[in-house]
Coordinates of C-alpha atoms and ligand atoms in Angstrom, one line a residue:
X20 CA 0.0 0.0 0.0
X21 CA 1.8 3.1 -0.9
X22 CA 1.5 6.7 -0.8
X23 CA 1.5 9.3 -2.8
X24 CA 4.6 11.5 -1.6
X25 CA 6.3 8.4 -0.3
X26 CA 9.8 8.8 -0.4
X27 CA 11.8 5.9 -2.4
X28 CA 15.1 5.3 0.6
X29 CA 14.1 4.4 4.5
X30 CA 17.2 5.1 6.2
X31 CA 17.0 3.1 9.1
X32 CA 18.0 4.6 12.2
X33 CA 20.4 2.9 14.8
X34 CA 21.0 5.5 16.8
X35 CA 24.1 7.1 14.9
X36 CA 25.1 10.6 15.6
X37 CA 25.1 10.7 11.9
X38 CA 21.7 9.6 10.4
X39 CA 20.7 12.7 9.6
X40 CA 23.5 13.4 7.5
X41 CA 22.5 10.3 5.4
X42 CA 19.5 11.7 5.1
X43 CA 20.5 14.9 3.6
X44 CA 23.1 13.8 1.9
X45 CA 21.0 11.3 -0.2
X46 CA 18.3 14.4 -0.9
X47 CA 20.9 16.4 -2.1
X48 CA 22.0 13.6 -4.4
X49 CA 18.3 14.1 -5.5
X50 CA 16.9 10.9 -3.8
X51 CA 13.9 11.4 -1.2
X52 CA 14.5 9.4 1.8
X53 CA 13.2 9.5 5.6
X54 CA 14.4 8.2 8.7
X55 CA 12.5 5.5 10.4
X56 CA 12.8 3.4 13.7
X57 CA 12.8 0.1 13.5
X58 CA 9.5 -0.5 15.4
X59 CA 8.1 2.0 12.3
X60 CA 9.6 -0.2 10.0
X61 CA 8.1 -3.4 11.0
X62 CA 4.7 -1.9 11.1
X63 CA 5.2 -0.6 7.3
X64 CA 6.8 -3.9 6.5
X65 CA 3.2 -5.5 7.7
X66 CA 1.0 -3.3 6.5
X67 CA 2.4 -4.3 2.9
X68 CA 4.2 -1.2 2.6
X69 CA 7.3 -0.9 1.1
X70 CA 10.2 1.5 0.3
X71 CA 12.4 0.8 -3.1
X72 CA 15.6 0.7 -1.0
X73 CA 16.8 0.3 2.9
X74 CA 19.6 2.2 4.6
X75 CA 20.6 0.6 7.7
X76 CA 22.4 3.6 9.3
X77 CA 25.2 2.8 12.0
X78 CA 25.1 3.2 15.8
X79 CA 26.5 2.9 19.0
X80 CA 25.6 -1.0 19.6
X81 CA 27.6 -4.1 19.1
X82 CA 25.6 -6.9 16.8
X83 CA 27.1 -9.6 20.0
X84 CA 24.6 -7.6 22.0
X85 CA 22.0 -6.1 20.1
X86 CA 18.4 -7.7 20.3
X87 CA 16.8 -6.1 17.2
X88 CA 15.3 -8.5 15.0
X89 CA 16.2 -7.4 11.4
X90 CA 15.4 -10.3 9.6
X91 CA 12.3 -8.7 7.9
X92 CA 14.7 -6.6 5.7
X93 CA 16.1 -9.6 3.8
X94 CA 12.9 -11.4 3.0
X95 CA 12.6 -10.0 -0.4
X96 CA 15.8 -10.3 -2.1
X97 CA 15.1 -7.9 -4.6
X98 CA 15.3 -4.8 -2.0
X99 CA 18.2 -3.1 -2.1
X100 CA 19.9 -2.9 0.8
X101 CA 22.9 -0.4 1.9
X102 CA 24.5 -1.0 5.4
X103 CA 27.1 1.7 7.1
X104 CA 29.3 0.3 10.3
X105 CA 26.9 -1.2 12.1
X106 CA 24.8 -1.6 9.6
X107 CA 27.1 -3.4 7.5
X108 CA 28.5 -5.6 10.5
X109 CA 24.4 -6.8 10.1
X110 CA 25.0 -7.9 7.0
X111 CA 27.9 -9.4 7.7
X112 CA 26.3 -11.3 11.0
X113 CA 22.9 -12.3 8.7
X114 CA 24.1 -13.7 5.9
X115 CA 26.8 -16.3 8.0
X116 CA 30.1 -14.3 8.1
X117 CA 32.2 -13.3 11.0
X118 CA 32.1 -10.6 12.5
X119 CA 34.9 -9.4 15.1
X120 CA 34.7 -8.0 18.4
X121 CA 36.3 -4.9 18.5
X122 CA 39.3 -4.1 21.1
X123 CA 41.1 -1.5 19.3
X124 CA 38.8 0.0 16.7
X125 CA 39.2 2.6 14.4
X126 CA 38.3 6.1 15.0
X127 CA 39.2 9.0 12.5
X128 CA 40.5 9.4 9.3
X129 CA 41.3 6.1 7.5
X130 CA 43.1 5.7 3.6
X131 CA 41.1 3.0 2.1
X132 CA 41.6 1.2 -0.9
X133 CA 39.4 -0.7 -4.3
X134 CA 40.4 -3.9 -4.5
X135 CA 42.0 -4.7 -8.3
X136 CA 38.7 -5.2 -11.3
X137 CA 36.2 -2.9 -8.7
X138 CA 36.2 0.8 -9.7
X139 CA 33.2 3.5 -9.3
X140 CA 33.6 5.9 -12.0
X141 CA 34.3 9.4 -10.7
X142 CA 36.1 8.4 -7.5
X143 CA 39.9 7.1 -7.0
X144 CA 41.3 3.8 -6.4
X145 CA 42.5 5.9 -3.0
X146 CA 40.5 7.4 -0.9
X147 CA 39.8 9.0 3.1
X148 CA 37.2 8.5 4.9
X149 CA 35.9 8.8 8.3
X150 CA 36.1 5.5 10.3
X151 CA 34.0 5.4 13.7
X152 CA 33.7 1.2 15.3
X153 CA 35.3 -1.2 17.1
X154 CA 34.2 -4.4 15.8
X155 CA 34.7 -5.4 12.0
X156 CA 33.7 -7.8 9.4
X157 CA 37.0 -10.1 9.9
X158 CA 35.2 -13.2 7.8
X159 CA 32.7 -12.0 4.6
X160 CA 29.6 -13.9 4.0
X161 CA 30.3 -16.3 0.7
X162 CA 27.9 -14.5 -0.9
X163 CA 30.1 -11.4 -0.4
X164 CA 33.2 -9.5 -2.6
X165 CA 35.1 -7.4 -0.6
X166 CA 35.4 -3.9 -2.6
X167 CA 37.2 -2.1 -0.6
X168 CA 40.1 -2.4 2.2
X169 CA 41.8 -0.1 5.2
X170 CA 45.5 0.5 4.9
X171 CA 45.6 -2.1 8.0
X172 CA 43.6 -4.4 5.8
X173 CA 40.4 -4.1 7.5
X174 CA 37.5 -5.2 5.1
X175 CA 36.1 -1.3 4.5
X176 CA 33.3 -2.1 2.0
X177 CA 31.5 -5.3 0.9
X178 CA 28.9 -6.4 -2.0
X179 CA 26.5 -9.0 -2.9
X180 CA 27.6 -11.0 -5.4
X181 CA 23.8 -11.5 -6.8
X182 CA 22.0 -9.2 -4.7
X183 CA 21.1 -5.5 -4.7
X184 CA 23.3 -5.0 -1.1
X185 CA 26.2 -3.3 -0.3
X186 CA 27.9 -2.5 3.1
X187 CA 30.4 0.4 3.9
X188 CA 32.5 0.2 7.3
X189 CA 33.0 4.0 6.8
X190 CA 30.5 6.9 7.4
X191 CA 30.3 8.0 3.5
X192 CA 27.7 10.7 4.3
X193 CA 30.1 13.0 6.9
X194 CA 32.2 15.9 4.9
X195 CA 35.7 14.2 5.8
X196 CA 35.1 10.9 3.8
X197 CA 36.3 12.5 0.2
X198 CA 33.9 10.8 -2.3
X199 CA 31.6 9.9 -0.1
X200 CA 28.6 11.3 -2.0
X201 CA 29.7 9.4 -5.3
X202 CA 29.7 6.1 -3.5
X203 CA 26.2 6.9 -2.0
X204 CA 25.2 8.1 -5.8
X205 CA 26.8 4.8 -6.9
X206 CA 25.0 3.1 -4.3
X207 CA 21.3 4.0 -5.4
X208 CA 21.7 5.0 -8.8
X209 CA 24.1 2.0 -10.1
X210 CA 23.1 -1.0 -7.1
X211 CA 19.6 -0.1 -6.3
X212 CA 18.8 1.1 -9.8
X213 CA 17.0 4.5 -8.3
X214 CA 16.8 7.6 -10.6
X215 CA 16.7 11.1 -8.5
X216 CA 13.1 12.2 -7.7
X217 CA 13.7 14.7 -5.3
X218 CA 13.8 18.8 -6.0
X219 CA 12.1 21.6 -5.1
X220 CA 8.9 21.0 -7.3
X221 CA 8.6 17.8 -5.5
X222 CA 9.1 19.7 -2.1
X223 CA 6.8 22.1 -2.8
X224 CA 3.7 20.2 -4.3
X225 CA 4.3 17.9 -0.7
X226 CA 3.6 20.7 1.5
X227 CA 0.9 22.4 -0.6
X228 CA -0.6 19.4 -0.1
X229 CA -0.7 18.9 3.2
X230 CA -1.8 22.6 3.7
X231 CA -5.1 21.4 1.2
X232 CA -6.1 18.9 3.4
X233 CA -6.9 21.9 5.5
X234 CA -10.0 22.6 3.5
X235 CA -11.4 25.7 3.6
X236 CA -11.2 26.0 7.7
X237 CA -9.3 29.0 9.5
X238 CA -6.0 28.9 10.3
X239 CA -4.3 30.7 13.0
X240 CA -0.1 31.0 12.6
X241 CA 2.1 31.9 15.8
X242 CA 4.1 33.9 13.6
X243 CA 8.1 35.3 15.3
X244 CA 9.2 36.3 11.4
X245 CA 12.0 33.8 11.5
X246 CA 12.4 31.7 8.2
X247 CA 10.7 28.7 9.5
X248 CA 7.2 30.9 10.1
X249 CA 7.7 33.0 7.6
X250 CA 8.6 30.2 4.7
X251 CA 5.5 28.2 6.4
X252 CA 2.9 30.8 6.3
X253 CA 3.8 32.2 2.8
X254 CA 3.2 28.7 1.8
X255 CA 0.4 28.2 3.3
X256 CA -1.2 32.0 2.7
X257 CA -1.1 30.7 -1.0
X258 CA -3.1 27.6 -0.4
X259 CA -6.2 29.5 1.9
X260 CA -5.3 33.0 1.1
X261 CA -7.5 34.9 3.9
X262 CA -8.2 32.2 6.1
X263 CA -4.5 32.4 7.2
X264 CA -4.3 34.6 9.8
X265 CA -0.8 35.8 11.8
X266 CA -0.3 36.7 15.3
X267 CA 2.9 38.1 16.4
X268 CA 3.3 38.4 19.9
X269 CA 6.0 41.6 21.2
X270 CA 6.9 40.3 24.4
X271 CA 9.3 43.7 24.8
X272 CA 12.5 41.0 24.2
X273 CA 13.0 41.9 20.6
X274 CA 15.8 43.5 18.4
X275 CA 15.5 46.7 17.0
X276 CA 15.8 44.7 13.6
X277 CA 12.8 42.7 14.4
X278 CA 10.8 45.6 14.3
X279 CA 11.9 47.0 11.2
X280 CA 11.7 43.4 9.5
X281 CA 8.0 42.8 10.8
X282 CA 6.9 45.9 9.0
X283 CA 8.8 45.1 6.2
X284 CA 7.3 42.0 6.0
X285 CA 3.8 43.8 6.7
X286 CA 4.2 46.3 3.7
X287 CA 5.9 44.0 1.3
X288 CA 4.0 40.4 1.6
X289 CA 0.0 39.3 1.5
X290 CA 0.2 38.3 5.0
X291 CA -2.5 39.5 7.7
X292 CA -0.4 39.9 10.9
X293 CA -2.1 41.2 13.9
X294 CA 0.7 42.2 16.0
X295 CA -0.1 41.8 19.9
X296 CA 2.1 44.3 22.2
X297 CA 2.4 42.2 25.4
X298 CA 5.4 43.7 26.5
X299 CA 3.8 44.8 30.0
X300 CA 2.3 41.5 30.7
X301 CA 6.4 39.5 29.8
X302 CA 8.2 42.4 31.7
X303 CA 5.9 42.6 34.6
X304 CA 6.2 38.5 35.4
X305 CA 9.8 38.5 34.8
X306 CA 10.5 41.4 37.2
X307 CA 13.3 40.5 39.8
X308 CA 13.2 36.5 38.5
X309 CA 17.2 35.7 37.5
X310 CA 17.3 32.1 37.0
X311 CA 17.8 31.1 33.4
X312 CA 15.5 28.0 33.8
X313 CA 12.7 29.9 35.9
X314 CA 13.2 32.7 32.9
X315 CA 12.5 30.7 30.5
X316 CA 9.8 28.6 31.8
X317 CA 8.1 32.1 32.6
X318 CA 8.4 33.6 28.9
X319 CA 7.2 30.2 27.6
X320 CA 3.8 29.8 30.0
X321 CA 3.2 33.5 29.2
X322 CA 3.2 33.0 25.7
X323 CA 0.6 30.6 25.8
X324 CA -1.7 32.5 27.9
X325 CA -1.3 35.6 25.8
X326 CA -1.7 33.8 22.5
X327 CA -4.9 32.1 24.3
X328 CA -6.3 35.1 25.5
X329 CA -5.9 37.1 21.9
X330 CA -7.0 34.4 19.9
X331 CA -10.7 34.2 21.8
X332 CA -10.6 38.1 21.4
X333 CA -9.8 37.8 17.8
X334 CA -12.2 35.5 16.8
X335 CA -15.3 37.6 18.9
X336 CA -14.3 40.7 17.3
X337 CA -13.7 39.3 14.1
X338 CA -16.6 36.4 14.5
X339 CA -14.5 33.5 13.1
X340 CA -13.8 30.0 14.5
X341 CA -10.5 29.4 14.0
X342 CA -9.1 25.2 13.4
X343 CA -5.7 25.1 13.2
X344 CA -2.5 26.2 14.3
X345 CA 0.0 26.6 11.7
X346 CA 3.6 26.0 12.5
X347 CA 7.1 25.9 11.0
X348 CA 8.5 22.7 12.8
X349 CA 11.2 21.1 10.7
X350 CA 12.3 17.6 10.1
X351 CA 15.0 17.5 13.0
X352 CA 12.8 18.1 15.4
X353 CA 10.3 15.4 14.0
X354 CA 12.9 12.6 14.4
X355 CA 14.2 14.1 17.4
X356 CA 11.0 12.8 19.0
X357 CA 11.5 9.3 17.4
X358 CA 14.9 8.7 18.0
X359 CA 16.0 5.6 19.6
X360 CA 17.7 7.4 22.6
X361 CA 14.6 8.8 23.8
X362 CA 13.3 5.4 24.9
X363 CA 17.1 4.4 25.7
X364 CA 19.3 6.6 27.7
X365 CA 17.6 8.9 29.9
X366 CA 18.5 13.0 27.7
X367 CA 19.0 15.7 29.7
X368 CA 17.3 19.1 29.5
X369 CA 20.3 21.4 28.9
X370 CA 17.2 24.1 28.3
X371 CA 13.9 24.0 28.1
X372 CA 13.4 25.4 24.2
X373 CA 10.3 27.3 23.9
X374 CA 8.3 26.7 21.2
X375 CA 4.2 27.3 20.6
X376 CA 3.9 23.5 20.5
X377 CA 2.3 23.3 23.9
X378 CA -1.1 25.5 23.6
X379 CA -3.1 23.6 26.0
X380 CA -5.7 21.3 24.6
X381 CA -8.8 23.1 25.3
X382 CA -8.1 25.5 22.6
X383 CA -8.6 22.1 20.3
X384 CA -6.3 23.6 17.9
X385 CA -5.5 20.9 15.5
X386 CA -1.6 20.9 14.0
X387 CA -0.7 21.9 10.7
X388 CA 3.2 21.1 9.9
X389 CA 4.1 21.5 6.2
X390 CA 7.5 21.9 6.9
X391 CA 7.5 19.0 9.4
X392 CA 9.7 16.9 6.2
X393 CA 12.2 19.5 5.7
X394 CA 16.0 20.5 6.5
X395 CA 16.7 24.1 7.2
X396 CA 18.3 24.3 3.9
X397 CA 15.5 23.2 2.1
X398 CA 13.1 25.4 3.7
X399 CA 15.2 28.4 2.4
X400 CA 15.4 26.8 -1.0
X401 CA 11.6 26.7 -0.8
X402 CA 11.5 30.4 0.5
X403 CA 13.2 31.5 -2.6
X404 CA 10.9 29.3 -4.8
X405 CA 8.0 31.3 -3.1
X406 CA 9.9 34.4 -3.9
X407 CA 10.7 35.8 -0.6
X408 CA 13.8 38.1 -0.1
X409 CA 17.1 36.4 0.0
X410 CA 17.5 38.4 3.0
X411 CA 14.4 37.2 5.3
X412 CA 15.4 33.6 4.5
X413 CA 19.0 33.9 5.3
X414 CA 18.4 35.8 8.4
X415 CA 19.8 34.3 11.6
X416 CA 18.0 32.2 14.0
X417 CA 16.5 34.1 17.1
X418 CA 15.4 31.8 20.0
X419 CA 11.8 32.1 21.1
X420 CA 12.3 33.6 24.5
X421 CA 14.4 36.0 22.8
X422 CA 16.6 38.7 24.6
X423 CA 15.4 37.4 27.4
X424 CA 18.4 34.6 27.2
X425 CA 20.9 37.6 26.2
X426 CA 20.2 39.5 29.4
X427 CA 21.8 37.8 32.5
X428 CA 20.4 37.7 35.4
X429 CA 17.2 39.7 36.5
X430 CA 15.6 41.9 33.3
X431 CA 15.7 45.6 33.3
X432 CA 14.8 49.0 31.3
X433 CA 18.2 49.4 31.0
X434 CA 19.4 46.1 30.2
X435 CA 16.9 45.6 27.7
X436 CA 17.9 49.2 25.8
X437 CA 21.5 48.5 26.1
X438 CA 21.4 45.0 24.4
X439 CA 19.1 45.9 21.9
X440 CA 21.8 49.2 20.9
X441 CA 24.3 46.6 20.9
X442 CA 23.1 44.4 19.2
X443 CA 21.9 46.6 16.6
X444 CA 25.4 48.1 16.3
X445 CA 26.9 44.7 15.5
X446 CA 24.0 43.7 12.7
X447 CA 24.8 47.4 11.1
X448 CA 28.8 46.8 10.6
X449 CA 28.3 42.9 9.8
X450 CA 26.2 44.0 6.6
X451 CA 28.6 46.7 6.3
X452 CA 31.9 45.0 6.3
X453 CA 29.3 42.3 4.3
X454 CA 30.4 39.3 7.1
X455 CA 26.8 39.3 8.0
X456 CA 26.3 35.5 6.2
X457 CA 30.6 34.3 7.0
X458 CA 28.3 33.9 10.7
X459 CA 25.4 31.9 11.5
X460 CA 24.1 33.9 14.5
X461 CA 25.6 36.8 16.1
X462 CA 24.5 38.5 19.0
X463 CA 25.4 40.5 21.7
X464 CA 24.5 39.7 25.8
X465 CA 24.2 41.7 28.1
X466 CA 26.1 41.4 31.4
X467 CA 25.5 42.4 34.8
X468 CA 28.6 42.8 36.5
X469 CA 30.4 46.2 36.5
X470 CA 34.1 47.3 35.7
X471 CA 35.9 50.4 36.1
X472 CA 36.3 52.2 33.3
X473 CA 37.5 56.0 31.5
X474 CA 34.7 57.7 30.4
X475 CA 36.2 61.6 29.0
X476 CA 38.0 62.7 32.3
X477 CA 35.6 60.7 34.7
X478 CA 35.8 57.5 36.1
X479 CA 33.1 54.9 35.0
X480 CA 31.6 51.8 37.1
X481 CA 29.2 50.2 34.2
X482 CA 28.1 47.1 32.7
X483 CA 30.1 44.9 30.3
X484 CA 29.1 44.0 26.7
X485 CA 30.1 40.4 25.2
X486 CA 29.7 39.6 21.8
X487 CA 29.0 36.3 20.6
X488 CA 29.1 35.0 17.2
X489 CA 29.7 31.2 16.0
X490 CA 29.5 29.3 13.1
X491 CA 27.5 26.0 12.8
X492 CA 25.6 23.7 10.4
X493 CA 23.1 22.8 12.5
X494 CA 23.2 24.8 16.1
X495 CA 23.9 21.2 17.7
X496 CA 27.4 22.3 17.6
X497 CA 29.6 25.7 17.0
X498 CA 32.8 27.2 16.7
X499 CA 33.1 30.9 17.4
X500 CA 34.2 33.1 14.0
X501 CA 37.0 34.1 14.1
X502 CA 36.3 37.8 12.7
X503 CA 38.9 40.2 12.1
X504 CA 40.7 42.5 14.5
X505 CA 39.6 45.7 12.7
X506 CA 35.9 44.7 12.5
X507 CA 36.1 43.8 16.8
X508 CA 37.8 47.0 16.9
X509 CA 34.6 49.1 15.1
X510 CA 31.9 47.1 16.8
X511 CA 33.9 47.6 20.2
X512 CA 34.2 51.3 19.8
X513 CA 31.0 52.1 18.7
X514 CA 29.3 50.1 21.9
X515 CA 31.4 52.0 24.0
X516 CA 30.6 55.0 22.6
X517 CA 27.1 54.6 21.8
X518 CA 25.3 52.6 24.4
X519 CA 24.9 54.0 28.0
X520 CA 26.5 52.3 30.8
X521 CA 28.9 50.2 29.1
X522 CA 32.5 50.6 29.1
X523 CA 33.6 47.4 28.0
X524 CA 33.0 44.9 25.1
X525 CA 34.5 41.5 25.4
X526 CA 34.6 38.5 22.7
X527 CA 33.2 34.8 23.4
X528 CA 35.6 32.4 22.4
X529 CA 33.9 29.3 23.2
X530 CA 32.6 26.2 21.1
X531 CA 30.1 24.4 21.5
X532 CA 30.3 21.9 23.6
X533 CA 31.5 22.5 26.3
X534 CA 29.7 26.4 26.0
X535 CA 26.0 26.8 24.6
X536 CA 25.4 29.3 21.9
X537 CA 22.9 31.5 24.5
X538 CA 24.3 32.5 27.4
X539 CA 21.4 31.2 29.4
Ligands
LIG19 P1 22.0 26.7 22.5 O1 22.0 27.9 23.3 O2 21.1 25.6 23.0 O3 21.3 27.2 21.1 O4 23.3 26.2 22.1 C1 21.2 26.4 20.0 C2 20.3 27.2 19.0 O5 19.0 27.2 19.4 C3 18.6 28.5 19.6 N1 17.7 28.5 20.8 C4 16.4 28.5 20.8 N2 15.5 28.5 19.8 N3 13.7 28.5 21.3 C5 14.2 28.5 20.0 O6 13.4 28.5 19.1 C6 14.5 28.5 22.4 O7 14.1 28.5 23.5 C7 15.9 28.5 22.1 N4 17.0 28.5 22.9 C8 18.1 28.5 22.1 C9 19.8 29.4 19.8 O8 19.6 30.7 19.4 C10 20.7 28.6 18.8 O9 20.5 29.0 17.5

């Protein structure tokens, strides 16, 4: 039984840190593919739904101890089937060969070679990849070739002799393993016989299509003006046209920027946003609160109440019903919520994100998600599709609870003016010195300790700027950018000068892990 936007490649998820790499990877190759648990897998498999190829991804179990019963995959022997590290120690175990319990392992860069008679056009005979397990394939199946081999003469890669399968010890689908995207083109285009289906039409026409199922009922959108709103309601405005309706909630934590971009965005697209000033109602339930955690939770439950408490007065005044809550979640945090860990080891809350998914029931909002399939990248592609500005879908991400997480410590007037000056100083000479997109969020945080300082002939005793900016792929992890001298030196000067009560700007140089991006 299939579906119509089924996507041809199940990547099977193991719990590797890298899954979603395979994932992207293979859509960028122009393949559609999802991640699925195993549990999901099974109940496909006996519904008599199939995919036209497998993934098994790798992961942090040994097959001497796992308990996952796999068999279903290699019931039809027609399937293709691709198995990384653990995945391909599976194959190995299933079809009778023997597999090696690790000691040493091999973790890092690795030169791996094509045995003689097997090349892929378009990559070497020599290549380096990215190695990550302990145990190996130290016996193939008989049914097996071995492809490829580690300098150390580990078997690296493995193929069916008759069958559409193929088993890769490295991680093809992280950036160090040169190649790696050719032998996962090879893979489905030459192995599993798959032609590229996936683009942006494709994209589109799937999340038009969810937004049609919405009929012609009112839809409500929690819009912040981030791409992932924005993108999602410009979609979705094209679909129901005025039964979309915006609410943008100004909880007095926003950046001078986001109030020139909301009327921007007012002015130059179709949408009907009904901005809500519920500045009082944030600041006054935040007064004298400084605990990151209690901050947060506050600016979160507020939120809801405020959103709950507009939308009943909306829908008297305007005498409408609305159905459904539009929102831009995105394929990361979809799997997130199915990933094996969750059920596994117990994950710690580093921070409780804030996000408009918890409106309580009895406002019997029912969810609509068409970006719940998508990578942030493809979301932008599909922003410029729709037409938007290159600069509203390349903006930076801004976390819901806002300057509120910039401002350490208890929130006041004056640390709310001086981070928003700041910060807008540092936006103006990144698009000036055109850096703004070397960065993936910069920022600036406000912080409540004082130093002496030289103000004209005086002494000063003021507050201390720190400006943060990192580059990432994804915001799981970050390096700070490391921004020229002169351009510190501009930003620096003109925070000193500009902004009241600070005297002195200081540079985060901190990854992530061990720091966060947000101070709080
Ligand atoms: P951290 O500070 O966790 O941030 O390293 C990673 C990324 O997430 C953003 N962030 C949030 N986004 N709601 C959001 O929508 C939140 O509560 C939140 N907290 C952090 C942060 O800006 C960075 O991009």
């Amino acid at each position: 039984m299939s579906h119509k936007f089924d996507k041809k490649i199940w990547i099977i998820d193991f719990g590797s840190q890298y899954t979603q790499l395979i994932t992207r990877k293979s859509r960028e190759l122009g393949f559609s593919s999802e991640i699925l648990t195993l549990d999901e897998c099974h109940k496909r498999f006996s519904s008599q739904h199939f995919p036209d190829c497998l993934v098994l991804s790798g992961g942090p179990q040994s097959v001497f101890e796992d308990t996952f019963n796999y068999d279903v995959f290699f019931k039809n022997p027609k399937l293709p089937i691709l198995g990384i590290c653990y995945g391909m120690q599976l194959l190995g175990k299933y079809f009778g060969g023997v597999v090696e319990r690790g000691i040493v392992g091999e973790y890092g860069h690795a030169d791996i070679t094509f045995k003689e008679n097997f090349i892929i056009p378009s990559t070497p005979q020599k290549m380096s990849v990215w190695m990550s397990h302990s145990d190996h394939i130290k016996e193939v199946p008989k049914d097996f070739d071995v492809i490829m081999e580690s300098s150390n003469k580990l078997v690296a890669a493995i193929k069916h002799k008759s069958q559409p399968i193929m088993g890769l010890q490295f991680h093809p689908e992280v950036e160090h393993s040169k190649h790696g995207k050719s032998l996962l083109d090879y893979f489905y285009q030459n192995i599993a016989g798959l032609k590229p289906d996936w683009n942006s039409t494709q994209m589109l026409e799937e999340a038009m299509d969810l937004v049609l199922q919405v009929g012609d009922k009112k839809v409500l959108c929690a819009f912040s003006g981030g791409v992932d709103s924005l993108v999602a309601a410009t979609l979705a405005q094209r679909v129901l046209g005025d039964n979309l309706h915006c609410f943008f909630v100004d909880n007095g934590l926003l950046r001078i920027q986001d109030y020139y971009h909301i009327d921007l965005l007012k002015k130059e697209t179709k949408l009907n946003i009904e901005i809500i000033d519920a500045k009082d109602i944030f600041l006054g339930s935040l007064k004298g609160i400084d605990d990151p955690e209690e901050k947060r939770k506050i600016i979160g439950k507020k939120f809801i109440e405020v959103f709950e408490i507009k939308v009943k007065e909306y829908e008297s005044l305007h005498n409408i019903h609305f159905e459904y809550l539009l929102q831009g979640t995105l394929y990361p945090d979809v799997i997130e919520s199915i990933s094996p860990h969750i059920n596994g080891g117990k994950s710690v809350t580093i921070k409780s994100h804030h996000n408009v998914g918890g409106l309580p029931e009895r406002m019997k909002l029912k969810l609509l998600e068409p970006l719940r399939h998508l990578f942030k990248d493809e979301v932008r592609e599909m922003g410029l599709s729709l037409d938007l500005n290159r600069d509203w879908v390349y903006r930076h991400p801004f976390p819901g609870p806002g300057l509120g997480v910039r401002i350490l410590g208890a929130i006041s007037t004056h640390a709310i003016k001086a981070v928003q000056e700041s910060d807008q100083i540092l936006y103006e000479e990144l698009l000036e010195a055109k850096l703004y997109h070397s960065t993936w969020q910069a920022f600036t945080v406000f912080l409540p300790v004082k130093t002496v300082g030289v103000k004209g002939d005086g002494r000063a005793y003021e507050n201390v700027i720190c400006l943060r900016m990192v580059n990432s792929s994804d915001g799981m992890t970050a390096n700070w950018s490391h921004f020229p001298h002169e351009f510190l030196e501009i930003v620096s000067r003109r925070i000193t000068n500009e902004v009241a009560g600070i005297t002195r700007v200081v540079y985060d140089i901190t990854s992530k892990p061990p720091g966060t991006i947000e101070w709080e």
